[in-house]
Tab-separated table of N, CA, C and O in Angstrom:
chain	number	residue	atom	x	y	z
A	1	MET	N	106.265	39.954	165.759
A	1	MET	CA	105.977	39.839	166.957
A	1	MET	C	105.103	41.380	167.395
A	1	MET	O	104.309	41.299	168.348
A	2	LYS	N	106.176	42.041	167.488
A	2	LYS	CA	105.511	42.987	168.119
A	2	LYS	C	104.381	43.846	167.475
A	2	LYS	O	103.401	44.754	168.410
A	3	ARG	N	104.274	43.666	166.057
A	3	ARG	CA	103.540	44.025	164.883
A	3	ARG	C	102.158	44.080	165.874
A	3	ARG	O	100.860	43.907	166.124
A	4	LEU	N	102.238	42.296	166.258
A	4	LEU	CA	100.887	41.522	166.570
A	4	LEU	C	100.572	42.065	167.622
A	4	LEU	O	98.986	42.100	168.013
A	5	PHE	N	101.416	42.370	168.684
A	5	PHE	CA	101.068	42.667	169.623
A	5	PHE	C	100.079	44.718	169.866
A	5	PHE	O	98.974	44.507	170.579
A	6	PHE	N	100.782	45.302	168.742
A	6	PHE	CA	100.116	46.259	169.260
A	6	PHE	C	99.006	46.538	167.921
A	6	PHE	O	98.220	47.647	169.239
A	7	ILE	N	98.304	45.348	167.712
A	7	ILE	CA	97.164	45.584	166.659
A	7	ILE	C	96.409	44.750	167.930
A	7	ILE	O	95.273	45.293	168.034
A	8	SER	N	96.532	43.785	168.586
A	8	SER	CA	95.926	42.931	170.043
A	8	SER	C	95.627	44.188	170.725
A	8	SER	O	94.362	44.643	171.208
A	9	LEU	N	96.629	45.365	171.211
A	9	LEU	CA	96.449	46.048	172.292
A	9	LEU	C	95.233	47.198	171.408
A	9	LEU	O	94.614	47.814	172.352
A	10	SER	N	95.195	47.607	170.375
A	10	SER	CA	94.585	48.936	169.392
A	10	SER	C	93.155	47.639	169.567
A	10	SER	O	92.291	49.012	169.758
A	11	SER	N	93.110	47.139	169.477
A	11	SER	CA	91.468	46.004	169.187
A	11	SER	C	91.268	46.231	170.903
A	11	SER	O	90.000	46.705	170.788
A	12	LEU	N	91.721	46.318	172.007
A	12	LEU	CA	91.376	45.573	173.476
A	12	LEU	C	91.095	47.565	173.141
A	12	LEU	O	89.910	47.603	174.092
A	13	PHE	N	91.656	48.212	173.118
A	13	PHE	CA	91.312	49.745	173.117
A	13	PHE	C	89.439	50.193	172.547
A	13	PHE	O	88.890	50.638	173.272
A	14	ILE	N	89.945	49.748	171.573
A	14	ILE	CA	88.553	50.184	170.297
A	14	ILE	C	87.102	49.430	171.116
A	14	ILE	O	86.524	50.214	171.725
A	15	ILE	N	87.714	47.899	171.485
A	15	ILE	CA	86.561	47.099	172.068
A	15	ILE	C	85.927	48.215	173.986
A	15	ILE	O	85.426	48.596	174.269
A	16	GLY	N	87.199	48.217	174.503
A	16	GLY	CA	86.978	49.125	175.551
A	16	GLY	C	86.886	49.978	175.375
A	16	GLY	O	85.068	50.723	176.204
A	17	CYS	N	86.983	50.978	174.543
A	17	CYS	CA	85.599	52.664	174.541
A	17	CYS	C	84.447	52.666	174.132
A	17	CYS	O	83.754	53.044	174.500
A	18	SER	N	84.121	51.181	173.212
A	18	SER	CA	82.400	51.224	172.966
A	18	SER	C	81.929	50.751	174.245
A	18	SER	O	80.864	50.751	173.871
A	19	VAL	N	82.928	49.961	174.473
A	19	VAL	CA	81.888	49.063	176.006
A	19	VAL	C	81.677	50.434	177.142
A	19	VAL	O	80.722	50.646	176.939
A	20	LEU	N	82.641	51.129	177.146
A	20	LEU	CA	81.912	52.452	177.845
A	20	LEU	C	80.866	52.694	177.245
A	20	LEU	O	79.947	53.552	178.313
A	21	ASP	N	80.874	53.451	176.544
A	21	ASP	CA	79.854	54.267	175.706
A	21	ASP	C	77.837	53.109	175.880
A	21	ASP	O	77.057	53.494	175.833
A	22	THR	N	78.093	52.140	176.439
A	22	THR	CA	76.960	51.375	176.520
A	22	THR	C	76.300	50.868	177.697
A	22	THR	O	77.326	51.490	178.219
A	23	LEU	N	75.073	51.543	178.106
A	23	LEU	CA	74.817	51.359	178.852
A	23	LEU	C	73.874	49.666	179.614
A	23	LEU	O	73.379	49.727	178.068
A	24	PRO	N	73.575	49.435	180.898
A	24	PRO	CA	72.853	48.324	180.741
A	24	PRO	C	71.627	48.467	180.503
A	24	PRO	O	71.161	50.183	180.452
A	25	ALA	N	70.940	47.647	180.491
A	25	ALA	CA	69.211	47.691	179.761
A	25	ALA	C	68.118	47.804	180.785
A	25	ALA	O	68.809	47.559	182.117
A	26	PRO	N	67.059	48.932	180.891
A	26	PRO	CA	66.429	48.975	181.637
A	26	PRO	C	65.951	48.001	182.512
A	26	PRO	O	65.601	46.860	181.171
A	27	LYS	N	65.081	47.984	183.415
A	27	LYS	CA	64.091	47.005	184.047
A	27	LYS	C	63.140	47.396	183.495
A	27	LYS	O	62.481	48.293	184.332
A	28	THR	N	62.823	47.345	182.776
A	28	THR	CA	61.251	47.317	182.489
A	28	THR	C	60.070	46.444	182.966
A	28	THR	O	58.712	46.775	182.531
A	29	TYR	N	60.645	45.343	183.815
A	29	TYR	CA	59.599	44.290	184.429
A	29	TYR	C	58.616	43.845	183.221
A	29	TYR	O	57.288	43.343	183.775
A	30	GLY	N	59.035	43.622	181.608
A	30	GLY	CA	57.949	43.529	181.047
A	30	GLY	C	56.926	44.387	180.531
A	30	GLY	O	56.058	43.767	179.876
A	31	LEU	N	57.153	45.401	181.249
A	31	LEU	CA	56.527	46.503	180.405
A	31	LEU	C	56.585	47.022	179.173
A	31	LEU	O	57.316	46.877	178.619
A	32	THR	N	55.308	47.067	178.916
A	32	THR	CA	55.136	47.896	176.985
A	32	THR	C	54.146	48.895	177.112
A	32	THR	O	53.412	49.195	177.794
A	33	PRO	N	53.938	49.527	176.176
A	33	PRO	CA	54.805	50.055	175.243
A	33	PRO	C	55.990	50.715	175.423
A	33	PRO	O	56.257	51.791	176.838
A	34	VAL	N	57.223	51.260	174.798
A	34	VAL	CA	58.236	52.020	174.941
A	34	VAL	C	57.425	53.598	173.831
A	34	VAL	O	57.264	53.691	172.986
A	35	LEU	N	56.970	53.891	175.453
A	35	LEU	CA	56.463	55.545	174.994
A	35	LEU	C	57.236	56.788	174.948
A	35	LEU	O	56.880	57.299	173.593
A	36	ILE	N	58.168	56.444	175.209
A	36	ILE	CA	59.314	57.784	174.694
A	36	ILE	C	60.546	57.273	175.080
A	36	ILE	O	61.165	56.413	175.874
A	37	LYS	N	61.226	57.770	173.870
A	37	LYS	CA	62.472	56.760	173.971
A	37	LYS	C	63.385	57.795	172.941
A	37	LYS	O	63.512	57.717	172.131
A	38	LYS	N	63.684	58.956	173.268
A	38	LYS	CA	64.170	60.343	172.920
A	38	LYS	C	65.104	61.613	173.190
A	38	LYS	O	64.489	61.439	174.958
A	39	PRO	N	66.004	62.146	172.543
A	39	PRO	CA	66.711	62.998	173.987
A	39	PRO	C	66.033	64.198	173.881
A	39	PRO	O	64.760	64.614	173.396
A	40	SER	N	67.002	64.727	175.127
A	40	SER	CA	65.827	65.434	175.686
A	40	SER	C	66.620	66.927	174.829
A	40	SER	O	67.612	67.178	174.429
A	41	ASN	N	66.326	68.790	175.224
A	41	ASN	CA	66.582	69.778	174.201
A	41	ASN	C	67.548	69.941	175.392
A	41	ASN	O	68.286	71.033	175.892
A	42	LYS	N	67.368	69.348	176.853
A	42	LYS	CA	68.152	70.242	178.340
A	42	LYS	C	68.757	69.182	179.008
A	42	LYS	O	69.258	68.043	178.482
A	43	ILE	N	70.142	69.393	179.532
A	43	ILE	CA	71.467	68.856	180.097
A	43	ILE	C	70.301	67.805	181.457
A	43	ILE	O	69.753	68.364	181.405
A	44	LEU	N	71.272	66.780	181.386
A	44	LEU	CA	70.761	65.677	182.307
A	44	LEU	C	70.680	66.437	183.597
A	44	LEU	O	69.385	66.333	184.275
A	45	PRO	N	71.496	67.969	184.368
A	45	PRO	CA	70.889	67.492	185.515
A	45	PRO	C	69.658	68.690	185.734
A	45	PRO	O	68.469	68.429	186.692
A	46	ASN	N	69.412	68.992	184.705
A	46	ASN	CA	68.313	70.130	184.435
A	46	ASN	C	66.808	69.057	184.051
A	46	ASN	O	66.076	69.864	184.587
A	47	LEU	N	67.033	68.639	183.469
A	47	LEU	CA	66.093	67.564	182.896
A	47	LEU	C	66.028	66.527	184.222
A	47	LEU	O	64.331	66.493	184.440
A	48	ILE	N	66.826	65.648	185.007
A	48	ILE	CA	66.763	65.462	186.378
A	48	ILE	C	65.318	66.554	187.234
A	48	ILE	O	64.875	66.570	188.548
A	49	GLN	N	66.145	67.498	186.857
A	49	GLN	CA	65.335	69.125	188.031
A	49	GLN	C	63.862	69.251	187.571
A	49	GLN	O	62.849	69.281	188.584
A	50	CYS	N	63.894	69.004	186.456
A	50	CYS	CA	62.560	69.425	185.998
A	50	CYS	C	61.711	67.700	186.206
A	50	CYS	O	59.996	68.279	186.681
A	51	ILE	N	61.585	66.766	186.020
A	51	ILE	CA	61.092	65.310	186.031
A	51	ILE	C	60.661	65.103	187.554
A	51	ILE	O	59.728	65.165	187.426
A	52	GLU	N	61.866	65.361	188.720
A	52	GLU	CA	61.410	64.745	189.822
A	52	GLU	C	60.884	65.551	190.424
A	52	GLU	O	59.696	64.756	190.950
A	53	PRO	N	60.510	66.850	190.419
A	53	PRO	CA	59.290	67.169	191.517
A	53	PRO	C	58.036	67.117	190.783
A	53	PRO	O	57.392	66.363	191.716
A	54	SER	N	58.073	67.121	189.739
A	54	SER	CA	56.189	66.886	188.928
A	54	SER	C	56.511	65.270	189.417
A	54	SER	O	55.213	64.960	189.313
A	55	LEU	N	57.058	64.148	189.071
A	55	LEU	CA	57.048	63.047	189.731
A	55	LEU	C	56.620	62.626	191.264
A	55	LEU	O	55.647	62.216	191.431
A	56	LYS	N	57.830	62.964	191.792
A	56	LYS	CA	57.270	62.757	192.736
A	56	LYS	C	55.869	63.383	193.829
A	56	LYS	O	54.602	63.399	194.777
A	57	GLU	N	55.451	65.157	193.200
A	57	GLU	CA	53.900	65.615	193.458
A	57	GLU	C	52.919	64.489	193.126
A	57	GLU	O	51.715	64.394	193.966
A	58	LYS	N	52.837	63.909	191.668
A	58	LYS	CA	51.575	63.008	191.837
A	58	LYS	C	51.662	61.317	191.998
A	58	LYS	O	50.704	61.201	192.259
A	59	TYR	N	53.331	61.548	192.525
A	59	TYR	CA	53.197	59.925	192.751
A	59	TYR	C	54.748	59.816	193.396
A	59	TYR	O	55.468	59.523	193.750
A	60	PRO	N	53.678	59.883	194.945
A	60	PRO	CA	55.128	60.175	196.158
A	60	PRO	C	55.596	59.114	196.186
A	60	PRO	O	56.933	59.240	196.927
A	61	ALA	N	55.312	57.940	196.336
A	61	ALA	CA	56.168	56.757	195.804
A	61	ALA	C	57.696	56.601	195.071
A	61	ALA	O	58.011	55.490	195.124
A	62	ALA	N	57.328	57.461	193.896
A	62	ALA	CA	57.890	57.057	192.962
A	62	ALA	C	59.286	57.164	193.477
A	62	ALA	O	59.131	57.658	194.160
A	63	SER	N	60.285	55.999	192.685
A	63	SER	CA	61.573	56.383	192.845
A	63	SER	C	62.568	56.535	191.635
A	63	SER	O	61.993	56.324	190.424
A	64	LEU	N	63.304	57.567	192.493
A	64	LEU	CA	64.370	58.091	190.949
A	64	LEU	C	65.761	58.611	191.442
A	64	LEU	O	66.014	58.748	192.412
A	65	THR	N	66.687	57.432	191.147
A	65	THR	CA	67.966	56.692	191.596
A	65	THR	C	69.025	56.717	190.453
A	65	THR	O	69.049	56.230	189.431
A	66	LEU	N	70.358	57.336	191.506
A	66	LEU	CA	71.147	57.573	190.327
A	66	LEU	C	71.988	56.081	190.372
A	66	LEU	O	72.643	55.915	191.245
A	67	THR	N	71.868	55.661	189.509
A	67	THR	CA	72.311	53.801	189.605
A	67	THR	C	74.069	53.887	189.269
A	67	THR	O	74.699	53.323	189.329
A	68	MET	N	74.445	55.049	187.939
A	68	MET	CA	75.697	54.670	187.922
A	68	MET	C	75.614	56.782	186.723
A	68	MET	O	75.100	57.122	186.501
A	69	GLU	N	77.364	56.919	187.227
A	69	GLU	CA	77.173	58.019	186.591
A	69	GLU	C	76.461	58.172	185.169
A	69	GLU	O	76.349	57.573	184.255
A	70	ASN	N	75.773	59.317	185.120
A	70	ASN	CA	74.983	59.642	183.704
A	70	ASN	C	74.221	58.865	183.430
A	70	ASN	O	73.293	58.906	182.470
A	71	LEU	N	73.243	58.120	184.675
A	71	LEU	CA	71.871	56.835	184.727
A	71	LEU	C	71.432	56.986	185.806
A	71	LEU	O	71.977	56.805	187.232
A	72	TYR	N	70.104	57.497	185.469
A	72	TYR	CA	69.282	57.619	186.480
A	72	TYR	C	67.961	56.340	186.073
A	72	TYR	O	67.891	55.907	185.220
A	73	GLU	N	67.818	55.669	187.373
A	73	GLU	CA	66.763	54.884	186.957
A	73	GLU	C	65.503	55.094	187.914
A	73	GLU	O	65.451	55.613	189.248
A	74	GLY	N	63.973	55.039	187.745
A	74	GLY	CA	62.928	54.636	188.088
A	74	GLY	C	62.091	54.257	187.868
A	74	GLY	O	61.901	53.206	187.142
A	75	LYS	N	61.030	53.961	189.240
A	75	LYS	CA	59.672	53.424	188.599
A	75	LYS	C	58.505	54.160	189.423
A	75	LYS	O	58.732	54.914	190.892
A	76	ILE	N	57.341	53.472	189.260
A	76	ILE	CA	56.768	54.506	189.950
A	76	ILE	C	55.590	52.715	190.026
A	76	ILE	O	55.369	52.027	189.403
A	77	PRO	N	55.919	52.620	191.046
A	77	PRO	CA	54.935	51.579	191.746
A	77	PRO	C	53.848	51.392	191.978
A	77	PRO	O	53.354	52.270	191.774
A	78	GLY	N	52.724	49.876	191.436
A	78	GLY	CA	51.562	49.761	191.439
A	78	GLY	C	51.237	49.119	192.798
A	78	GLY	O	51.905	49.601	194.340
A	79	THR	N	50.050	48.857	192.834
A	79	THR	CA	49.219	47.618	194.056
A	79	THR	C	50.108	46.798	195.122
A	79	THR	O	50.866	46.641	195.619
A	80	ASP	N	51.354	46.383	193.437
A	80	ASP	CA	52.496	45.103	193.999
A	80	ASP	C	53.298	45.595	193.866
A	80	ASP	O	53.726	45.955	192.645
A	81	PRO	N	54.455	45.625	194.791
A	81	PRO	CA	55.726	46.057	195.188
A	81	PRO	C	56.558	45.492	193.785
A	81	PRO	O	57.463	45.830	193.803
A	82	ASP	N	56.204	43.898	193.145
A	82	ASP	CA	57.218	43.696	192.691
A	82	ASP	C	56.473	43.910	190.848
A	82	ASP	O	56.921	43.340	189.333
A	83	SER	N	55.416	44.961	190.504
A	83	SER	CA	54.849	45.144	189.245
A	83	SER	C	54.280	46.493	189.079
A	83	SER	O	53.271	46.672	189.283
A	84	PRO	N	55.699	47.393	188.923
A	84	PRO	CA	55.464	48.789	188.581
A	84	PRO	C	54.382	49.183	187.859
A	84	PRO	O	54.324	48.329	186.782
A	85	ILE	N	53.959	50.437	187.581
A	85	ILE	CA	52.946	50.840	186.478
A	85	ILE	C	54.182	50.899	185.618
A	85	ILE	O	53.514	51.086	184.605
A	86	ALA	N	55.061	51.854	185.748
A	86	ALA	CA	55.996	52.349	185.250
A	86	ALA	C	57.103	52.537	185.464
A	86	ALA	O	57.558	52.267	186.657
A	87	THR	N	57.974	52.031	184.537
A	87	THR	CA	59.494	52.028	184.917
A	87	THR	C	59.589	52.910	183.919
A	87	THR	O	59.356	53.729	183.024
A	88	PHE	N	61.401	54.494	184.374
A	88	PHE	CA	62.080	54.522	183.293
A	88	PHE	C	63.409	54.782	183.564
A	88	PHE	O	64.131	54.456	184.648
A	89	ASP	N	64.498	55.348	182.647
A	89	ASP	CA	65.385	55.719	182.987
A	89	ASP	C	66.143	57.004	182.439
A	89	ASP	O	65.556	57.498	181.407
A	90	ILE	N	66.863	58.045	182.352
A	90	ILE	CA	66.890	58.925	182.490
A	90	ILE	C	69.001	58.820	182.252
A	90	ILE	O	69.348	58.863	183.342
A	91	PHE	N	69.362	59.314	181.075
A	91	PHE	CA	70.820	59.310	180.781
A	91	PHE	C	71.360	59.779	179.980
A	91	PHE	O	70.676	60.918	179.145
A	92	ALA	N	73.122	60.737	180.366
A	92	ALA	CA	73.433	61.461	179.070
A	92	ALA	C	74.695	60.158	178.331
A	92	ALA	O	75.072	59.758	179.499
A	93	LYS	N	75.144	60.471	177.173
A	93	LYS	CA	75.630	59.295	176.822
A	93	LYS	C	77.311	60.161	177.018
A	93	LYS	O	77.300	61.265	177.308
A	94	THR	N	78.263	59.225	177.552
A	94	THR	CA	79.662	59.852	177.352
A	94	THR	C	80.149	60.923	177.215
A	94	THR	O	80.049	60.432	175.296
A	95	GLY	N	80.288	61.971	177.174
A	95	GLY	CA	80.852	62.578	176.380
A	95	GLY	C	80.122	63.521	176.087
A	95	GLY	O	80.341	65.080	175.564
A	96	THR	N	78.400	63.414	176.439
A	96	THR	CA	77.548	64.551	176.016
A	96	THR	C	76.533	65.089	176.928
A	96	THR	O	76.851	64.116	178.291
A	97	PHE	N	76.297	66.414	177.204
A	97	PHE	CA	75.917	66.088	178.164
A	97	PHE	C	73.460	66.711	177.650
A	97	PHE	O	72.801	66.570	178.865
A	98	GLN	N	73.361	65.773	176.612
A	98	GLN	CA	72.263	66.123	176.356
A	98	GLN	C	71.540	65.235	176.970
A	98	GLN	O	71.942	63.718	176.653
A	99	GLY	N	70.374	64.580	178.036
A	99	GLY	CA	70.104	63.873	178.662
A	99	GLY	C	68.630	63.044	177.636
A	99	GLY	O	68.786	63.581	176.379
A	100	TYR	N	68.737	61.904	177.723
A	100	TYR	CA	68.352	60.814	177.039
A	100	TYR	C	66.570	60.461	178.091
A	100	TYR	O	66.814	60.129	179.198
A	101	VAL	N	65.722	59.872	177.760
A	101	VAL	CA	64.441	59.695	178.013
A	101	VAL	C	63.998	58.316	178.340
A	101	VAL	O	63.402	58.577	176.315
A	102	SER	N	63.947	57.401	178.502
A	102	SER	CA	62.910	56.126	178.467
A	102	SER	C	61.943	55.386	179.571
A	102	SER	O	62.530	55.615	180.246
A	103	LEU	N	60.481	55.803	178.785
A	103	LEU	CA	59.921	55.280	179.023
A	103	LEU	C	58.985	54.076	179.142
A	103	LEU	O	58.264	53.999	178.117
A	104	TYR	N	58.223	53.419	180.265
A	104	TYR	CA	57.632	51.745	179.763
A	104	TYR	C	56.455	52.069	180.830
A	104	TYR	O	56.761	52.501	181.384
A	105	GLN	N	55.299	52.058	180.457
A	105	GLN	CA	54.197	51.624	180.720
A	105	GLN	C	53.174	50.286	181.327
A	105	GLN	O	53.190	49.885	179.872
A	106	LYS	N	52.670	49.944	182.118
A	106	LYS	CA	51.652	49.030	182.003
A	106	LYS	C	50.427	49.494	181.253
A	106	LYS	O	49.965	50.682	181.694
A	107	GLU	N	49.587	48.948	180.961
A	107	GLU	CA	49.152	48.738	180.514
A	107	GLU	C	47.471	48.864	180.441
A	107	GLU	O	47.331	47.761	181.596
A	108	PRO	N	46.311	50.114	180.704
A	108	PRO	CA	46.610	51.087	179.855
A	108	PRO	C	47.432	51.902	180.359
A	108	PRO	O	47.481	52.352	181.379
A	109	VAL	N	48.069	52.438	178.910
A	109	VAL	CA	48.562	53.496	179.533
A	109	VAL	C	47.849	55.436	180.714
A	109	VAL	O	47.368	55.134	180.113
A	110	ASN	N	49.320	55.712	181.542
A	110	ASN	CA	48.264	56.456	181.890
A	110	ASN	C	49.059	57.915	181.392
A	110	ASN	O	49.805	58.086	181.072
A	111	PRO	N	48.196	58.924	180.488
A	111	PRO	CA	48.475	59.667	180.212
A	111	PRO	C	48.995	60.230	181.041
A	111	PRO	O	49.921	61.454	180.403
A	112	ALA	N	48.877	60.742	182.539
A	112	ALA	CA	49.179	61.676	182.850
A	112	ALA	C	51.019	61.175	183.923
A	112	ALA	O	52.048	62.514	183.824
A	113	ILE	N	51.157	60.228	183.429
A	113	ILE	CA	52.998	59.786	183.436
A	113	ILE	C	53.888	60.360	182.186
A	113	ILE	O	54.412	60.908	182.050
A	114	THR	N	52.862	59.993	181.093
A	114	THR	CA	53.210	60.572	179.749
A	114	THR	C	53.744	61.403	179.623
A	114	THR	O	54.940	62.785	179.864
A	115	ALA	N	53.016	62.415	180.452
A	115	ALA	CA	52.845	64.099	180.470
A	115	ALA	C	53.780	65.194	181.016
A	115	ALA	O	55.027	65.548	180.500
A	116	ILE	N	54.182	63.966	182.106
A	116	ILE	CA	55.430	64.496	183.440
A	116	ILE	C	56.432	64.290	182.073
A	116	ILE	O	57.686	65.893	182.475
A	117	PHE	N	57.099	63.370	182.176
A	117	PHE	CA	58.129	63.346	181.020
A	117	PHE	C	58.245	64.177	180.042
A	117	PHE	O	59.084	65.004	179.322
A	118	THR	N	57.093	64.085	178.919
A	118	THR	CA	56.817	65.207	177.732
A	118	THR	C	57.451	66.728	178.176
A	118	THR	O	58.200	67.366	177.321
A	119	ASP	N	56.981	66.749	179.064
A	119	ASP	CA	56.866	68.325	179.700
A	119	ASP	C	58.258	68.480	179.839
A	119	ASP	O	58.197	69.683	179.654
A	120	CYS	N	58.698	68.004	179.761
A	120	CYS	CA	60.049	67.758	180.964
A	120	CYS	C	60.914	68.283	179.621
A	120	CYS	O	61.776	68.599	179.813
A	121	LEU	N	61.303	68.060	177.927
A	121	LEU	CA	61.922	67.727	177.312
A	121	LEU	C	61.704	68.449	176.884
A	121	LEU	O	62.925	69.395	176.281
């Protein structure tokens, strides 16, 4: 009986740890394609400090919000508030400092948006 209890407890611990590393799916609003989905050589705070000012300079209505520890989500609104021209998330996996970027855009793809993110990677 004790053995079954410890096996169950171990299983719950393993499942709990793996859930901590999973992040919620980004809000893509049906946008395609995934233009950037790769790690940066910068740590998360430096990556944010690079992307945010460049983004706000070209797209003042763009938003970048810390939604949970190590996860920022953002969007660049279009003419329809429910249909952004781009969405993105910037995050660091639990236990690491390296930032990751995912960018989704409405077609036709705007190279200026892509450049903001790739220049900061």
